[in-house]
Tab-separated table of C-alpha atoms in Angstrom:
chain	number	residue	atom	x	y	z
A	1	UNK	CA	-26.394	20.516	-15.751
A	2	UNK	CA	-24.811	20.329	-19.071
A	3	UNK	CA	-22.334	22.878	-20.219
A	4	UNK	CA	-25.294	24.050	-23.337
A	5	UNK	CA	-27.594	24.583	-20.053
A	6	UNK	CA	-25.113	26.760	-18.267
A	7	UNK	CA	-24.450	28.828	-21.446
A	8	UNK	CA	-28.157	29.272	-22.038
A	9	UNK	CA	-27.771	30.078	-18.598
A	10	UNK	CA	-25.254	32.606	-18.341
A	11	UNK	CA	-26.150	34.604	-21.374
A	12	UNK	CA	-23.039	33.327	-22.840
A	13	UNK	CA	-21.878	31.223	-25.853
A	14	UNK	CA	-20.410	27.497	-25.272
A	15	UNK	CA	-16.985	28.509	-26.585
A	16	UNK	CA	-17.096	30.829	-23.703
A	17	UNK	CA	-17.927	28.423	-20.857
A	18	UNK	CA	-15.076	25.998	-22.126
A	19	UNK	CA	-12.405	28.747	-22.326
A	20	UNK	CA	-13.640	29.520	-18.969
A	21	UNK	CA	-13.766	25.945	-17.518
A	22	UNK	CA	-10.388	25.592	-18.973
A	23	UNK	CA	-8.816	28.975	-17.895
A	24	UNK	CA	-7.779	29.768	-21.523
A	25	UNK	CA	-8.713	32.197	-23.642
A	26	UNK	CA	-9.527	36.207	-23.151
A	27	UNK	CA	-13.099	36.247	-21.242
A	28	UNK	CA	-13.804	39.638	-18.684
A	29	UNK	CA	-13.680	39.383	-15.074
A	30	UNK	CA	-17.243	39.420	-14.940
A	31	UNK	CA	-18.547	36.720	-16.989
A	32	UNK	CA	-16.126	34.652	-15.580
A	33	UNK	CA	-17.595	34.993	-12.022
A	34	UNK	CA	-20.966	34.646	-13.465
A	35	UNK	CA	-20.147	31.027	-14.793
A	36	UNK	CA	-18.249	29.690	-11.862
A	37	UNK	CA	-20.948	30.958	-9.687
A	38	UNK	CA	-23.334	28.589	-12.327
A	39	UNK	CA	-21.008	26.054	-12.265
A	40	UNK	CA	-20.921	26.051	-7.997
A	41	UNK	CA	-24.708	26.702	-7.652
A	42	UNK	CA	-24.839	23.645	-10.212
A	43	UNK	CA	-22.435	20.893	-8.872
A	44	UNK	CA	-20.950	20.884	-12.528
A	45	UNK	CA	-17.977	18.551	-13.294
A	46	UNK	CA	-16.186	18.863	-16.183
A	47	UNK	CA	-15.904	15.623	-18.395
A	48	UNK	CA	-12.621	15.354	-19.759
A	49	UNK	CA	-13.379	12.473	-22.021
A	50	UNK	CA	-16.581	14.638	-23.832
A	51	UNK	CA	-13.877	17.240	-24.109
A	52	UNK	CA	-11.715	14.513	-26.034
A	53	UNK	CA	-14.255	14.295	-28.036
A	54	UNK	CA	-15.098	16.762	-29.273
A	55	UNK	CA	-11.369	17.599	-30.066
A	56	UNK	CA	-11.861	14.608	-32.327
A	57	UNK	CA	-9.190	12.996	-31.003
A	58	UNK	CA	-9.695	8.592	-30.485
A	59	UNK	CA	-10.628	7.392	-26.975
A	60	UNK	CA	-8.405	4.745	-25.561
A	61	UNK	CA	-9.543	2.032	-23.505
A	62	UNK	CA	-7.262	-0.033	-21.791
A	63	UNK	CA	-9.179	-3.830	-21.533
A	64	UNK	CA	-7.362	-5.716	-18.182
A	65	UNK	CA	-9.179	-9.201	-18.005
A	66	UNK	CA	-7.438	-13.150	-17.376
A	67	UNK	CA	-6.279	-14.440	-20.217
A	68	UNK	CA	-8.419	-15.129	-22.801
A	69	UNK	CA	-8.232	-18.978	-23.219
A	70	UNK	CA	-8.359	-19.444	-19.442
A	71	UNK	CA	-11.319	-20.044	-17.622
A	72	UNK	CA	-12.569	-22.479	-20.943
A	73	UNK	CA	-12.947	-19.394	-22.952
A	74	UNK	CA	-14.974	-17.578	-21.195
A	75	UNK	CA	-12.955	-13.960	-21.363
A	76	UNK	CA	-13.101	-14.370	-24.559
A	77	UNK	CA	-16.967	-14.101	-24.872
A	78	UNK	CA	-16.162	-10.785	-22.907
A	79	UNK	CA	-13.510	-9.550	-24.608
A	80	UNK	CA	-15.974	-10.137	-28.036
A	81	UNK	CA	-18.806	-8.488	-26.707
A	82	UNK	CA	-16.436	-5.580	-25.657
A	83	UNK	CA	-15.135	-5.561	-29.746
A	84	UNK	CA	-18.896	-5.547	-31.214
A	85	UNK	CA	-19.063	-2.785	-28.984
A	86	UNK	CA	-16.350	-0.615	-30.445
A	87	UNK	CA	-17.156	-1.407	-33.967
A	88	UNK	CA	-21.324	-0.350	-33.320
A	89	UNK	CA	-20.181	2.595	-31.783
A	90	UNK	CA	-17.224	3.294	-34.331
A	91	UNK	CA	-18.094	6.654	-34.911
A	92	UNK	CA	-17.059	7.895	-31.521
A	93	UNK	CA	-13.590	6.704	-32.140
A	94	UNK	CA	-12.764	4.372	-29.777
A	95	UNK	CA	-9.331	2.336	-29.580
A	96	UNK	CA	-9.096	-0.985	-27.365
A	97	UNK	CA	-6.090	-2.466	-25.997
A	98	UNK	CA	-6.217	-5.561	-24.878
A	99	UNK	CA	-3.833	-6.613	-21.388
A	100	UNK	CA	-3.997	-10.115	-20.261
A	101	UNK	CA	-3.228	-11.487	-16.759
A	102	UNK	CA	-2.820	-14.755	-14.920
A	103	UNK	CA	-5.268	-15.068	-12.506
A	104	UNK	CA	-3.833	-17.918	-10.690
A	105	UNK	CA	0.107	-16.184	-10.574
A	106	UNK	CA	0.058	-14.245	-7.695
A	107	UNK	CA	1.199	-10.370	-8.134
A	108	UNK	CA	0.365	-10.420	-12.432
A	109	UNK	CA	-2.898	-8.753	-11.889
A	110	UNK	CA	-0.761	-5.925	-10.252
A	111	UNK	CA	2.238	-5.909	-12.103
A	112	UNK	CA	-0.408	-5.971	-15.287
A	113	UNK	CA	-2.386	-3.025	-13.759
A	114	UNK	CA	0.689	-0.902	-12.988
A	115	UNK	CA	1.823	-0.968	-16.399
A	116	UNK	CA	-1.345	-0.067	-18.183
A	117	UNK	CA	-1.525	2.571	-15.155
A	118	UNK	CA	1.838	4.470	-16.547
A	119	UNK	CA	-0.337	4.571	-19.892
A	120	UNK	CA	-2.200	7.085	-21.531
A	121	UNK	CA	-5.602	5.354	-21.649
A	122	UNK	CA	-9.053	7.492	-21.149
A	123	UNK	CA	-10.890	4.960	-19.500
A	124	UNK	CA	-10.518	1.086	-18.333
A	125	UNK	CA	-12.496	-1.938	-18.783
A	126	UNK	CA	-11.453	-4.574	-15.829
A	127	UNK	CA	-12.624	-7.632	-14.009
A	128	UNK	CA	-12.239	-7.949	-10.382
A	129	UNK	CA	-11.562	-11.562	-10.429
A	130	UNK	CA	-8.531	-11.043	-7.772
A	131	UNK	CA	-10.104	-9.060	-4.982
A	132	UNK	CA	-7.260	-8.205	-3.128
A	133	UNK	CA	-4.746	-6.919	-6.224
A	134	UNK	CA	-7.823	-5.203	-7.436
A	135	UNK	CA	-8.113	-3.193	-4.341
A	136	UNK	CA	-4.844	-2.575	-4.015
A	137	UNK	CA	-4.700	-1.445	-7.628
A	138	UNK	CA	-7.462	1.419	-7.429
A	139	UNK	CA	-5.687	4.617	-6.661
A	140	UNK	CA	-3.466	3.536	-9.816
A	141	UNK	CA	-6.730	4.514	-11.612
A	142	UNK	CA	-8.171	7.464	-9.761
A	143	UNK	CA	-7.707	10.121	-12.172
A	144	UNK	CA	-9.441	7.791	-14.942
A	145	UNK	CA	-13.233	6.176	-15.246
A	146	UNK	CA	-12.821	2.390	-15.287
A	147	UNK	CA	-15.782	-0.265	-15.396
A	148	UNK	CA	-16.404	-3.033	-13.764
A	149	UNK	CA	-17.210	-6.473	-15.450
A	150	UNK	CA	-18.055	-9.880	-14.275
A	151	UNK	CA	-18.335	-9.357	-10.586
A	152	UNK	CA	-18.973	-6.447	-8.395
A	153	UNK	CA	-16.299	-5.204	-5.671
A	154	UNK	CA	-16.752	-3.480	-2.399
A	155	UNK	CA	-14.856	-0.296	-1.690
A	156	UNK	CA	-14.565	0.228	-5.618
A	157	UNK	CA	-15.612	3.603	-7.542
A	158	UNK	CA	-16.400	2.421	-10.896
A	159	UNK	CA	-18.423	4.467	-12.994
A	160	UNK	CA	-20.617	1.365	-13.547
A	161	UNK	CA	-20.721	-1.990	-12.893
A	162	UNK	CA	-21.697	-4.775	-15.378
A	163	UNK	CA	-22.284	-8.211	-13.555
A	164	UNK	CA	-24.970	-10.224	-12.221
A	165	UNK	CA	-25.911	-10.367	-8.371
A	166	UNK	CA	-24.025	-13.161	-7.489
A	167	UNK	CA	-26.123	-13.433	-4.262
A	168	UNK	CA	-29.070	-13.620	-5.767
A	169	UNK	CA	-27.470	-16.113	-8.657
A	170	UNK	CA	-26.260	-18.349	-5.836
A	171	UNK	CA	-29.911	-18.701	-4.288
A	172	UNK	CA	-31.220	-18.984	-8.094
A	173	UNK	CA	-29.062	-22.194	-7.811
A	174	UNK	CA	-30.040	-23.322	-4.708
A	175	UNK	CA	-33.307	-23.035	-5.701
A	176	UNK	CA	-32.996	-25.277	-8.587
A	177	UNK	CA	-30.895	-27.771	-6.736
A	178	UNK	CA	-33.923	-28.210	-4.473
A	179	UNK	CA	-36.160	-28.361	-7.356
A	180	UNK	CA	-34.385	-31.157	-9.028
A	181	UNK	CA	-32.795	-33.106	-5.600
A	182	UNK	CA	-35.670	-32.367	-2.993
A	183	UNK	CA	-34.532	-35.308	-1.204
A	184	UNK	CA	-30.957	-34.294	-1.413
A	185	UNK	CA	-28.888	-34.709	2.207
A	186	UNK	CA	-25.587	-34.462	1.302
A	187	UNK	CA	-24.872	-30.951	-1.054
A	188	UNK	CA	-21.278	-29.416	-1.896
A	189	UNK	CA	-20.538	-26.232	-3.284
A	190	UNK	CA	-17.542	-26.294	-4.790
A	191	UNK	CA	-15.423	-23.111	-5.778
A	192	UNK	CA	-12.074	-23.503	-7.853
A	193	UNK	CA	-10.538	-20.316	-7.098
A	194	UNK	CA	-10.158	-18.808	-4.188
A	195	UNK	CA	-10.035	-14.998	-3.516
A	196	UNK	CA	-13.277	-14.115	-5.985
A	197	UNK	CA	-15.694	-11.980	-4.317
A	198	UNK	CA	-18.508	-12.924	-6.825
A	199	UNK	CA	-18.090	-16.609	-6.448
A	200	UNK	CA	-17.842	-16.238	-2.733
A	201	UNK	CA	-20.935	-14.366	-2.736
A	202	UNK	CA	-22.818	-17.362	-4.942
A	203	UNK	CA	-21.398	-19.773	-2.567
A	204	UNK	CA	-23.135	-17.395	0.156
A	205	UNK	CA	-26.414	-17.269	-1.718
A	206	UNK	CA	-26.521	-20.962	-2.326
A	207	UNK	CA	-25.905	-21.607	1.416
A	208	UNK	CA	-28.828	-19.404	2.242
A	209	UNK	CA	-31.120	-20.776	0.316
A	210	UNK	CA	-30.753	-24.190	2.541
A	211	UNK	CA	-30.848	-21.790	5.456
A	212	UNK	CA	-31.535	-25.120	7.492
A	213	UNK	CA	-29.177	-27.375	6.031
A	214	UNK	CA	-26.038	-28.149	6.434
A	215	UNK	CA	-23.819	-27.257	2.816
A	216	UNK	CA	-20.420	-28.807	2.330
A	217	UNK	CA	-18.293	-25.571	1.141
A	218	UNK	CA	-14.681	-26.501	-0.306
A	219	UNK	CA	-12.319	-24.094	-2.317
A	220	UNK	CA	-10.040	-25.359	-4.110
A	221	UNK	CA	-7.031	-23.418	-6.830
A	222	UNK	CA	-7.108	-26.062	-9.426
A	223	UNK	CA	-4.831	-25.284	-12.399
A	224	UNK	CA	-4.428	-28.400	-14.320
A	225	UNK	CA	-6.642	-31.578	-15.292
A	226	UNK	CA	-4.928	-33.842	-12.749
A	227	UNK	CA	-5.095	-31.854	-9.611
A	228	UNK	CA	-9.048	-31.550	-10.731
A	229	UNK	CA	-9.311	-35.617	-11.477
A	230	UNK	CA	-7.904	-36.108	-7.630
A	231	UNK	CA	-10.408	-33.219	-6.339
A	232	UNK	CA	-12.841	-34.613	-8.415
A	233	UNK	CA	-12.769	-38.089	-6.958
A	234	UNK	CA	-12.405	-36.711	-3.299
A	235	UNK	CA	-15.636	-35.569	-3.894
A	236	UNK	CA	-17.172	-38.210	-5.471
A	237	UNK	CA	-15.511	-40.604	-2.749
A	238	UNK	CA	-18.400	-38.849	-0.473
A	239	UNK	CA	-21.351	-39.988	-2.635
A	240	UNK	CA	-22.418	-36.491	-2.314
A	241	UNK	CA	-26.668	-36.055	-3.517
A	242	UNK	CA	-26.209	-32.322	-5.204
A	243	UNK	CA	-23.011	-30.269	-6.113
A	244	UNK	CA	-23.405	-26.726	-7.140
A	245	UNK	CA	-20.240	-25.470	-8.800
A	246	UNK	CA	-20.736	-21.235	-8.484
A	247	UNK	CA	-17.863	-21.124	-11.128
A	248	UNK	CA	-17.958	-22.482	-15.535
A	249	UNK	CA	-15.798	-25.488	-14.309
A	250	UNK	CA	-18.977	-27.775	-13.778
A	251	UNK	CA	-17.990	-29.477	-17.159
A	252	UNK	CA	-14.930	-30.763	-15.352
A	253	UNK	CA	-16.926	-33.497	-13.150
A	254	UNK	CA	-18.866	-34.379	-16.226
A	255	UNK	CA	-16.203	-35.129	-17.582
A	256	UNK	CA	-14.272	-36.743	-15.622
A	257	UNK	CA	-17.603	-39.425	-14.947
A	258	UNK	CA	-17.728	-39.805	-18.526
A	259	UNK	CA	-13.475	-40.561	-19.195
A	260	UNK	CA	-13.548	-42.794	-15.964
A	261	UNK	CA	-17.243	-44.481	-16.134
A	262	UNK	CA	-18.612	-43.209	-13.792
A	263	UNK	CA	-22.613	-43.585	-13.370
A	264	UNK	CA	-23.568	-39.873	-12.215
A	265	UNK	CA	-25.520	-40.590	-9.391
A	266	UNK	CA	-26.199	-36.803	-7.759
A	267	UNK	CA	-27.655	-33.847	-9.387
A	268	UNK	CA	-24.992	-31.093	-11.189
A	269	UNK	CA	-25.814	-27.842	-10.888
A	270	UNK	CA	-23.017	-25.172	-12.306
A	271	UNK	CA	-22.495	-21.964	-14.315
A	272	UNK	CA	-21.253	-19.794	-17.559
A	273	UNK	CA	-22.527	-21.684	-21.387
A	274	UNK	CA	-19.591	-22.793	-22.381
A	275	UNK	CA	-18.844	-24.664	-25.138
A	276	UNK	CA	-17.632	-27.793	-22.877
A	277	UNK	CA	-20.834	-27.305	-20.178
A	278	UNK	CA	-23.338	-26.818	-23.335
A	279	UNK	CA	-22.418	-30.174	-24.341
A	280	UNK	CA	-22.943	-32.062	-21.396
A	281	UNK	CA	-26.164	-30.483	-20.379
A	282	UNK	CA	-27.502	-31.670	-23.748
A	283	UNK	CA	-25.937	-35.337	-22.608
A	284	UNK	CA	-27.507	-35.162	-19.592
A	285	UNK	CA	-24.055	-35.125	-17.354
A	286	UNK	CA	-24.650	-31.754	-16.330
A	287	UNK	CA	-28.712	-31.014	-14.589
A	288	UNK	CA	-28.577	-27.333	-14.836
A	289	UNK	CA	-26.952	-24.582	-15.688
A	290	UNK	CA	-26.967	-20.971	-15.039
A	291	UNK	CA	-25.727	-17.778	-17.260
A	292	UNK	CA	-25.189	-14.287	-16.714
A	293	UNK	CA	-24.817	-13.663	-20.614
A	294	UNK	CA	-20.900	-13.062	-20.622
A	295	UNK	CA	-20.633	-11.465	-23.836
A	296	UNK	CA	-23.439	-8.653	-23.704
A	297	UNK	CA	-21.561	-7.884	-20.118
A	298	UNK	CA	-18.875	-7.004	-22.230
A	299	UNK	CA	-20.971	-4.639	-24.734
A	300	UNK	CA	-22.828	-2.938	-22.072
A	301	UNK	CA	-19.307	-2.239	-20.731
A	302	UNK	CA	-18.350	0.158	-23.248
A	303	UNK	CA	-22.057	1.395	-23.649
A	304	UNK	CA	-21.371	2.863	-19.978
A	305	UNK	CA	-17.823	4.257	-21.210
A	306	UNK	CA	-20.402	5.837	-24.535
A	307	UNK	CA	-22.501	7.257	-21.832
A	308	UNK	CA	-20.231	8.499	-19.808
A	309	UNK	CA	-18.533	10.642	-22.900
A	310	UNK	CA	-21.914	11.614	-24.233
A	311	UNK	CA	-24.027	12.758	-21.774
A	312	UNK	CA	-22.872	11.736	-18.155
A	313	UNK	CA	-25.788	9.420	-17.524
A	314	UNK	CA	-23.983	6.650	-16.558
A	315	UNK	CA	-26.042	3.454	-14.628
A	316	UNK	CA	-23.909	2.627	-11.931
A	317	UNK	CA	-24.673	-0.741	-11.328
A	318	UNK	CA	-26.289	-2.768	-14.882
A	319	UNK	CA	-27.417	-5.845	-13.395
A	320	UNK	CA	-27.184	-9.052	-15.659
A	321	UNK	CA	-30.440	-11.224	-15.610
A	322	UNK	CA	-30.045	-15.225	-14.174
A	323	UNK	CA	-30.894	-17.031	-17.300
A	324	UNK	CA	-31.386	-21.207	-16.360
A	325	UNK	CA	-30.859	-23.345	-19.013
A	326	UNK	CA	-31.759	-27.588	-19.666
A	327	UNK	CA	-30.950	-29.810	-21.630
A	328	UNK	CA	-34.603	-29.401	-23.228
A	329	UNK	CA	-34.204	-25.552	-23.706
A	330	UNK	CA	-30.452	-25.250	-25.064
């Protein structure tokens, strides 16, 4: 029930259901029990952001995501998506700021989070990438609506969630590593970083998928090219059939055949178009990839913040489609 429904309602102008909602304001003993027995009978919440509003005043939305240039870009197709976003929807006033953490430093995600948390932000755009600070994070955000982008999280309360079922993206992959290796005997599934709940789940759906064979599973925290060369050729060392990379670093062993000469000999199956994995699909170096369209996540981020402020009708979880991409269809 909106608050024109309980007016209509109550007999009552609007004016008089916000003073009354808001304990301000001279309204008689009697119309005030009348609208808080509405607003019982109704399950109404108040929305403090519609009330912001329509004060006129800018919403602020604090943006926490990994750096930017991490991750070969890939934030940054978030983060752009998030900024077309604000300017489509410039009329409702909307300020972004933008707070940056190191996935792979343990405790910056927290430290990060508590500082935006001491804030006065209206709503929060974040990605789970660090399940654990995330979680402990969450009652540092309880008295504000906060989104969900890239991956889903357990235990959370997000007004909505914008990411692709990473289950279901992990058996997509499976699927096509079957399609493309059906002989395949030896398979990896390779994650390089450790403590993601999304890529855990892909690694989850991809195992699945060969419910009766055996997958190779490895995580590994790789932060710079050489400790990925020496992973790389561990790997390689195995004469693996298939790898499956549930993360965007699939361009990585690409590349590293291509620097070192390499003839690619097993099927590469990864994630995310980025810049770097575009290229070697089109070269052939990489089989397949999989996308969960990074920067619309972004935009339909803010669209749920928009709904939220508008009307209440927020989607709680927007699922991303799995797009699958060749070399022929780039």
């Amino acid at each position: 029930m909106t608050i024109n429904e309980i007016a209509e309602k109550a007999g009552v102008s609007i004016g008089t259901v916000d003073r009354v909602i808001h304990k301000r304001g001279r309204v008689s003993k009697e119309t005030v029990a009348r609208i808080e027995k509405i607003i019982r009978d109704s399950g109404f919440r108040p929305n403090p952001l519609a009330r912001q509003l329509a004060l006129k005043k800018p919403l602020r939305i604090a943006v926490l995501l990994p750096k930017l240039r991490s991750d070969s870009s890939y934030w940054k197709l978030i983060y752009s998506g998030i900024m077309r976003a604000v300017e489509d929807l410039k009329l409702l006033s909307m300020e972004t700021v933008l707070v940056e953490f190191s996935r792979d430093k343990d405790g910056d995600f927290l430290k990060k989070a508590s500082i935006v948390s001491t804030q006065d932000f209206d709503a929060l755009i974040l990605a789970p990438v660090v399940a654990e600070e995330v979680w402990k994070s969450l009652t540092l955000f309880s008295n504000i609506p906060y989104v969900f982008v890239d991956s889903p999280l357990p235990d959370g309360d997000p007004i909505s969630t914008v990411a692709q079922d990473p289950y279901q993206g992990g058996f997509c992959a499976g699927r096509m590593m079957d399609l493309l290796s059906p002989r395949a005997k030896k398979i990896f599934c390779l994650q390089m970083h450790s403590g993601t709940y999304n890529l855990k789940e892909r690694a989850k759906g991809f195992s699945g998928y060969f419910s009766r064979k055996k997958i190779i599973c490895m995580t590994e925290n790789i932060t710079t090219k050489e400790s990925a060369d020496r992973f790389i050729k561990s790997v390689l060392d195995e004469n693996p059939d298939g790898i499956f990379l549930p993360d965007n670093s699939s361009y990585r062993f690409a590349e590293y055949c291509k620097e070192n000469g390499v003839e690619k000999s097993f099927t590469l199956v990864g994630y995310d178009l980025m810049k770097k994995n575009m290229q070697y699909l089109k070269e052939g170096l990489i089989d397949c990839l999989l996308s969960q369209q990074a920067e619309q996540q972004g935009y339909e981020a803010v669209k749920a913040i928009y709904r939220k402020v508008t009307d209440g009708n927020v989607v709680k979880n927007i699922s991303m489609p799995i797009t699958i991409h060749f070399k022929e269809n780039i």
